[in-house]
Tab-separated table of C-alpha atoms and ligand atoms in Angstrom:
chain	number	residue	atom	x	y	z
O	17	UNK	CA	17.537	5.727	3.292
O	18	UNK	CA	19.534	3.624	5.539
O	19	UNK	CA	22.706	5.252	5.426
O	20	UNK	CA	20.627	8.738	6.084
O	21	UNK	CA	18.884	7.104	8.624
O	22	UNK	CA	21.745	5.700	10.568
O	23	UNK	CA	23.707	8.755	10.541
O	24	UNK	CA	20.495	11.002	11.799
O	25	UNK	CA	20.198	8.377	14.307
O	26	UNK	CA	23.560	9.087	15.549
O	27	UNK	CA	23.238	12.883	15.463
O	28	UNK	CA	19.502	12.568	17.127
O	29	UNK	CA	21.394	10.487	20.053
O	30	UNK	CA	23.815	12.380	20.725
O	31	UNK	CA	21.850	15.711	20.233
O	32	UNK	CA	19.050	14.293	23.248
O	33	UNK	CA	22.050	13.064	25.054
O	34	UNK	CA	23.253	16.770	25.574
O	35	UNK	CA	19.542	17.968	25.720
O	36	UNK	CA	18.370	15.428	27.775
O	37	UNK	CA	21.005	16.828	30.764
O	38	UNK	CA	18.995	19.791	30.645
O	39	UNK	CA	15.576	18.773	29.776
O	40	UNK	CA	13.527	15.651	30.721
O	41	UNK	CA	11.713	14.566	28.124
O	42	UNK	CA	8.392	16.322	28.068
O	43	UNK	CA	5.124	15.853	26.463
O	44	UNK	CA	1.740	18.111	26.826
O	45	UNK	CA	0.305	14.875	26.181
O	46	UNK	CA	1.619	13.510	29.496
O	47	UNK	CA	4.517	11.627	30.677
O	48	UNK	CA	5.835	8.187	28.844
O	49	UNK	CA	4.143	5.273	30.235
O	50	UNK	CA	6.428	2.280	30.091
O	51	UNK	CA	4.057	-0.810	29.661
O	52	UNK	CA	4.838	-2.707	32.827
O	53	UNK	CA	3.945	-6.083	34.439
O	54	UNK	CA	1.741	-7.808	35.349
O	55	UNK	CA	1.043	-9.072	31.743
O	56	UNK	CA	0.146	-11.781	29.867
O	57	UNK	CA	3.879	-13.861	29.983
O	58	UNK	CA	2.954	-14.760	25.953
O	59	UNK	CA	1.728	-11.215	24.477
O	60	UNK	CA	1.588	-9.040	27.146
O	61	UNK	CA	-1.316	-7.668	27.158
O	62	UNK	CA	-2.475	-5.940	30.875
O	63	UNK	CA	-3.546	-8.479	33.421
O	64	UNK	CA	-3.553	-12.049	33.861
O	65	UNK	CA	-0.071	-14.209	34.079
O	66	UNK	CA	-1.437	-15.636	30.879
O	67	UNK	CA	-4.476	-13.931	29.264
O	68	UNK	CA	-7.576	-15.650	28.262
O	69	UNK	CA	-6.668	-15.308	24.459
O	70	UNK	CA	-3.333	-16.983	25.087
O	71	UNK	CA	-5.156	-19.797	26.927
O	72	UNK	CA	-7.710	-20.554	24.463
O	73	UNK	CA	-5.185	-20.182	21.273
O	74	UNK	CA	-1.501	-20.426	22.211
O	75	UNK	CA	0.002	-17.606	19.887
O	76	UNK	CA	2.844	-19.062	17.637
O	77	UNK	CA	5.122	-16.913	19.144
O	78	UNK	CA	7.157	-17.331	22.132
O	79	UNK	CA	6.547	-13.789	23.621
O	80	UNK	CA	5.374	-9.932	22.940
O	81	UNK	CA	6.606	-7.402	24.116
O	82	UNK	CA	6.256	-3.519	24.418
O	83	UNK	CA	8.457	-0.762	25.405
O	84	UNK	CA	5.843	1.566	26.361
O	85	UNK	CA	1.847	1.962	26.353
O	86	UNK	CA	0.156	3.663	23.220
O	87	UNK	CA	-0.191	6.862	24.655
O	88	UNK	CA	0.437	10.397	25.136
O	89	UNK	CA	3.989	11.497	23.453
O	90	UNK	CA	4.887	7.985	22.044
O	91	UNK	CA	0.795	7.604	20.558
O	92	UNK	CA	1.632	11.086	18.710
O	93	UNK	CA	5.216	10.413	17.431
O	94	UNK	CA	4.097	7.160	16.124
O	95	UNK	CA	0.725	8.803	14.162
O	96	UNK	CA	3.066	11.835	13.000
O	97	UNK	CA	5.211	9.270	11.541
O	98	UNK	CA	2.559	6.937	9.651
O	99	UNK	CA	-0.279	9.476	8.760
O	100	UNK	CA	1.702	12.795	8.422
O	101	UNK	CA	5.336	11.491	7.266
O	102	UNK	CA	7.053	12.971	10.032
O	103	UNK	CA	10.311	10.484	9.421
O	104	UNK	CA	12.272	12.982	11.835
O	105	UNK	CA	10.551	10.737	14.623
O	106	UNK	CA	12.006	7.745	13.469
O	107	UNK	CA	15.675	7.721	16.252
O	108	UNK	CA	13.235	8.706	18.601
O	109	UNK	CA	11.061	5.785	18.317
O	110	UNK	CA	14.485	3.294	17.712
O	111	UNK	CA	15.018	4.756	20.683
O	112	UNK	CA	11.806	3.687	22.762
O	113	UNK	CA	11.948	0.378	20.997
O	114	UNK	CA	15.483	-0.337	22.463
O	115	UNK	CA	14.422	0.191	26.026
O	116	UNK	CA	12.240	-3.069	25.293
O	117	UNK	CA	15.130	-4.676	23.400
O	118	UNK	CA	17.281	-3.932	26.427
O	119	UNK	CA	14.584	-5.767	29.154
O	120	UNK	CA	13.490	-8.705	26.882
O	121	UNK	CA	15.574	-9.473	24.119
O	122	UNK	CA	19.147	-8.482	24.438
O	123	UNK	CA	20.045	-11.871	26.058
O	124	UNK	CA	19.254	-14.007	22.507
O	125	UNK	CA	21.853	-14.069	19.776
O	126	UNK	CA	19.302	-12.955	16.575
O	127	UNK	CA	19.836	-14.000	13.247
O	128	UNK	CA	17.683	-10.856	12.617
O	129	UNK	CA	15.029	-8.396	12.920
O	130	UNK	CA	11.945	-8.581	10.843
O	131	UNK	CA	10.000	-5.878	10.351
O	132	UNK	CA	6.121	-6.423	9.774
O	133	UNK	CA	5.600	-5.918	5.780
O	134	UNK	CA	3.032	-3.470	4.706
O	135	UNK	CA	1.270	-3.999	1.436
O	136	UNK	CA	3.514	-2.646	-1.673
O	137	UNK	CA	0.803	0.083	-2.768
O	138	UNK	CA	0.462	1.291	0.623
O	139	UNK	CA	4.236	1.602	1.193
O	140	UNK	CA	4.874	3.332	-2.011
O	141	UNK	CA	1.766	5.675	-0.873
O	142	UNK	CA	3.581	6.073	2.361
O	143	UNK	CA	6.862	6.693	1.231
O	144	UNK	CA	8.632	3.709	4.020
O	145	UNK	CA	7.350	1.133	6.179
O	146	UNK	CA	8.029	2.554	9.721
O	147	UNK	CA	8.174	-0.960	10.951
O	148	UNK	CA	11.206	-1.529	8.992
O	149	UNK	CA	12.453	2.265	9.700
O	150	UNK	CA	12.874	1.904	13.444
O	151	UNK	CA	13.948	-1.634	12.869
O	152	UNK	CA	16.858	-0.295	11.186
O	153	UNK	CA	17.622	1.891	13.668
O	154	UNK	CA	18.013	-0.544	16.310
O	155	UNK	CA	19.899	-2.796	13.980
O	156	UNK	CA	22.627	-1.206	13.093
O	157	UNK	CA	22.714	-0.089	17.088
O	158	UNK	CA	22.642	-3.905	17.997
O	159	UNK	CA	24.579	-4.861	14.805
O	160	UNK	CA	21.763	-7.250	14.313
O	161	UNK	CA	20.954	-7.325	10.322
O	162	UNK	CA	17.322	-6.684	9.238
O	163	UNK	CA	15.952	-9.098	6.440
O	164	UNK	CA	12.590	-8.439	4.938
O	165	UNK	CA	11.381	-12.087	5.535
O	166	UNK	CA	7.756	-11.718	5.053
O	167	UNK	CA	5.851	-9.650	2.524
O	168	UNK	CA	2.174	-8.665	2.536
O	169	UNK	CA	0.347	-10.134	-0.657
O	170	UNK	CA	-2.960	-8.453	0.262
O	171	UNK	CA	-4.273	-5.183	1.295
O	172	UNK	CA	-5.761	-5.597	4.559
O	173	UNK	CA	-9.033	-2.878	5.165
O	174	UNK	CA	-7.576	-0.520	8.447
O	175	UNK	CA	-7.512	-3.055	11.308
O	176	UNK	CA	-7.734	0.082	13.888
O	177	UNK	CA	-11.902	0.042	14.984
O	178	UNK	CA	-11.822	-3.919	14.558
O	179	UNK	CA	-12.762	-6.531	16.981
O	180	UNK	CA	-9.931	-8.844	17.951
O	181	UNK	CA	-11.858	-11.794	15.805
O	182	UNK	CA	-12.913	-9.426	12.889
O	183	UNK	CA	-9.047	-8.393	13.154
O	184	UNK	CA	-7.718	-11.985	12.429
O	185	UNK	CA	-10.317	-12.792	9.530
O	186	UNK	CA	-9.034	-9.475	8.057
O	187	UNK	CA	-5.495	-10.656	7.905
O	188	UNK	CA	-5.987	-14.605	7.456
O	189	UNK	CA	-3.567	-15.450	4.273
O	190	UNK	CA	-2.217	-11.592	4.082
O	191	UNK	CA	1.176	-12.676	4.462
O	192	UNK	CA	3.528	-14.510	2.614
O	193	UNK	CA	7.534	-15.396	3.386
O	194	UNK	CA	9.745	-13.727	1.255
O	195	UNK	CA	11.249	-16.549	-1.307
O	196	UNK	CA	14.507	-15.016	-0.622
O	197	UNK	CA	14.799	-15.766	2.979
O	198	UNK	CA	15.225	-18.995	4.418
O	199	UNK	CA	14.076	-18.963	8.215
O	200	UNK	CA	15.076	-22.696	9.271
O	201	UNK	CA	16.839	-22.968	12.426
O	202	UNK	CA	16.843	-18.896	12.617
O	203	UNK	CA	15.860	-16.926	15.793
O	204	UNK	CA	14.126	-14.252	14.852
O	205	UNK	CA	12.188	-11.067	15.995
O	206	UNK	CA	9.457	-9.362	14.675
O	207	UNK	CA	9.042	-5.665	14.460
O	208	UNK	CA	6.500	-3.679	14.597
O	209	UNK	CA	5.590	-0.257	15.750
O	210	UNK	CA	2.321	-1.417	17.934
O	211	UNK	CA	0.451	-4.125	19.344
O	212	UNK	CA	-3.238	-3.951	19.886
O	213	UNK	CA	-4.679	-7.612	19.585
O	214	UNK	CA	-1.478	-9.105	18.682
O	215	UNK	CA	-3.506	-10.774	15.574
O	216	UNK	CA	-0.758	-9.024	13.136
O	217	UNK	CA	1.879	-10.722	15.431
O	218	UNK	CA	-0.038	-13.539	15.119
O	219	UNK	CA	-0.460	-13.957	11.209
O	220	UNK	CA	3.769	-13.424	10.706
O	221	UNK	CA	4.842	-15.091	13.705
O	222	UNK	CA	2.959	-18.081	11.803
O	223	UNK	CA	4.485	-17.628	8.570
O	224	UNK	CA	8.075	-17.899	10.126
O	225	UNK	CA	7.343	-20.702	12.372
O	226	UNK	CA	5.560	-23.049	10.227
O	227	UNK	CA	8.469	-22.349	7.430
O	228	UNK	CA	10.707	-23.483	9.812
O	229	UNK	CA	11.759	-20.615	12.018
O	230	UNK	CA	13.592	-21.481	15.444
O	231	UNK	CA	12.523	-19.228	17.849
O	232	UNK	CA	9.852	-16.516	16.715
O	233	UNK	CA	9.727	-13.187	18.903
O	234	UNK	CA	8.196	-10.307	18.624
O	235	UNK	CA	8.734	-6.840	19.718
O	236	UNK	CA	7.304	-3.089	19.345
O	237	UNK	CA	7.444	0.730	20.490
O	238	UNK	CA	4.080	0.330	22.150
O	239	UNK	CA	0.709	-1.331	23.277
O	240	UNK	CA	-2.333	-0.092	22.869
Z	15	ZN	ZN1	-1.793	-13.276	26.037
């Protein structure tokens, strides 16, 4: 997968290089929002310098943050890919997610990128963890390695439809660090293809930090 994936990563680049000096990127779902102060400084979501959430429960991350807003073209490449296995959107997503990379992260020196587990029997359902897809990408672009430091040790009901608190109870104790990674001392940034809460952010950035992590991060396509 990763070998296939790097190498249609560099043939997708280089393809929308060429194509995008003839065609902006277009959408009939409306132009790419990037998701764009003000936001919260901690998880960015719209509004206040630091958002009531934030102020009531500092998250155990350092920051959030999103390339672009959950909608229009970047909302249906990122459904295509989870509910209808469209892996073909996969570069183009990397590609979205390294915009962010470029604005927030690319000044820290990673020990790696963690992509947010999901739960075995849905990833075997699903065929990949898109998470960990488009965190490959932009590894191997960044030469930044991707370890698969937490896993998910319970099925979680959907959290999409949830209310922020109903959100967290739904993934208290989901997941677990992996026993073959050791975080301590390592800076690390989590993956994921969208925000909504942050309480998914929340429950791994915990993991990490509590086992020892130095600097926790965290870091998606888009926010919804
Ligand atoms: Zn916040």
């Amino acid at each position: 997968m990763d070998r296939l994936w790097t190498a249609a990563a560099g043939a997708g680049r280089l393809a929308e290089d060429l194509l995008g000096l003839v065609f902006p990127p277009r959408s009939e779902e409306g132009p790419l929002r990037e998701h764009l102060p003000p936001f919260c400084r901690r998880c960015s979501a719209p509004g206040a310098l630091l958002c009531p959430r934030c102020r009531e429960s500092p998250p155990p991350f350092l920051w959030a943050r999103a390339s672009y807003r959950y909608s229009g073209a970047v909302k249906e490449a990122v459904l295509g890919l989870k509910y209808k296995r469209q892996i073909d959107r996969v570069p183009w997503l990397a590609d979205l997610l390294e915009t962010g990379f470029r604005t927030y992260a690319a000044s820290i020196r990673w020990d790696a990128l963690v992509p947010v587990p999901l739960h075995p029997v849905r990833e075997r359902s699903r065929g990949f963890n898109q998470a960990e897809e488009i965190a490959r990408v932009l590894g191997n672009r960044q030469g930044i390695p991707v370890r698969k430091a937490l896993r998910r040790i319970r099925p979680t009901s959907a959290q999409a439809g949830l209310p922020g608190i109903e959100r967290a109870r739904n993934l208290a104790g989901a997941f677990q660090p992996q026993r073959n990674f050791d975080p301590v001392g390592k800076h690390l940034l989590l993956i994921d293809d969208v925000i909504t809460t942050g309480a998914t952010a929340r429950e791994c950035a915990a993991r990490l930090w509590e086992n020892g992590a130095g600097t926790v991060c965290v870091l998606t396509v888009a926010r919804s």
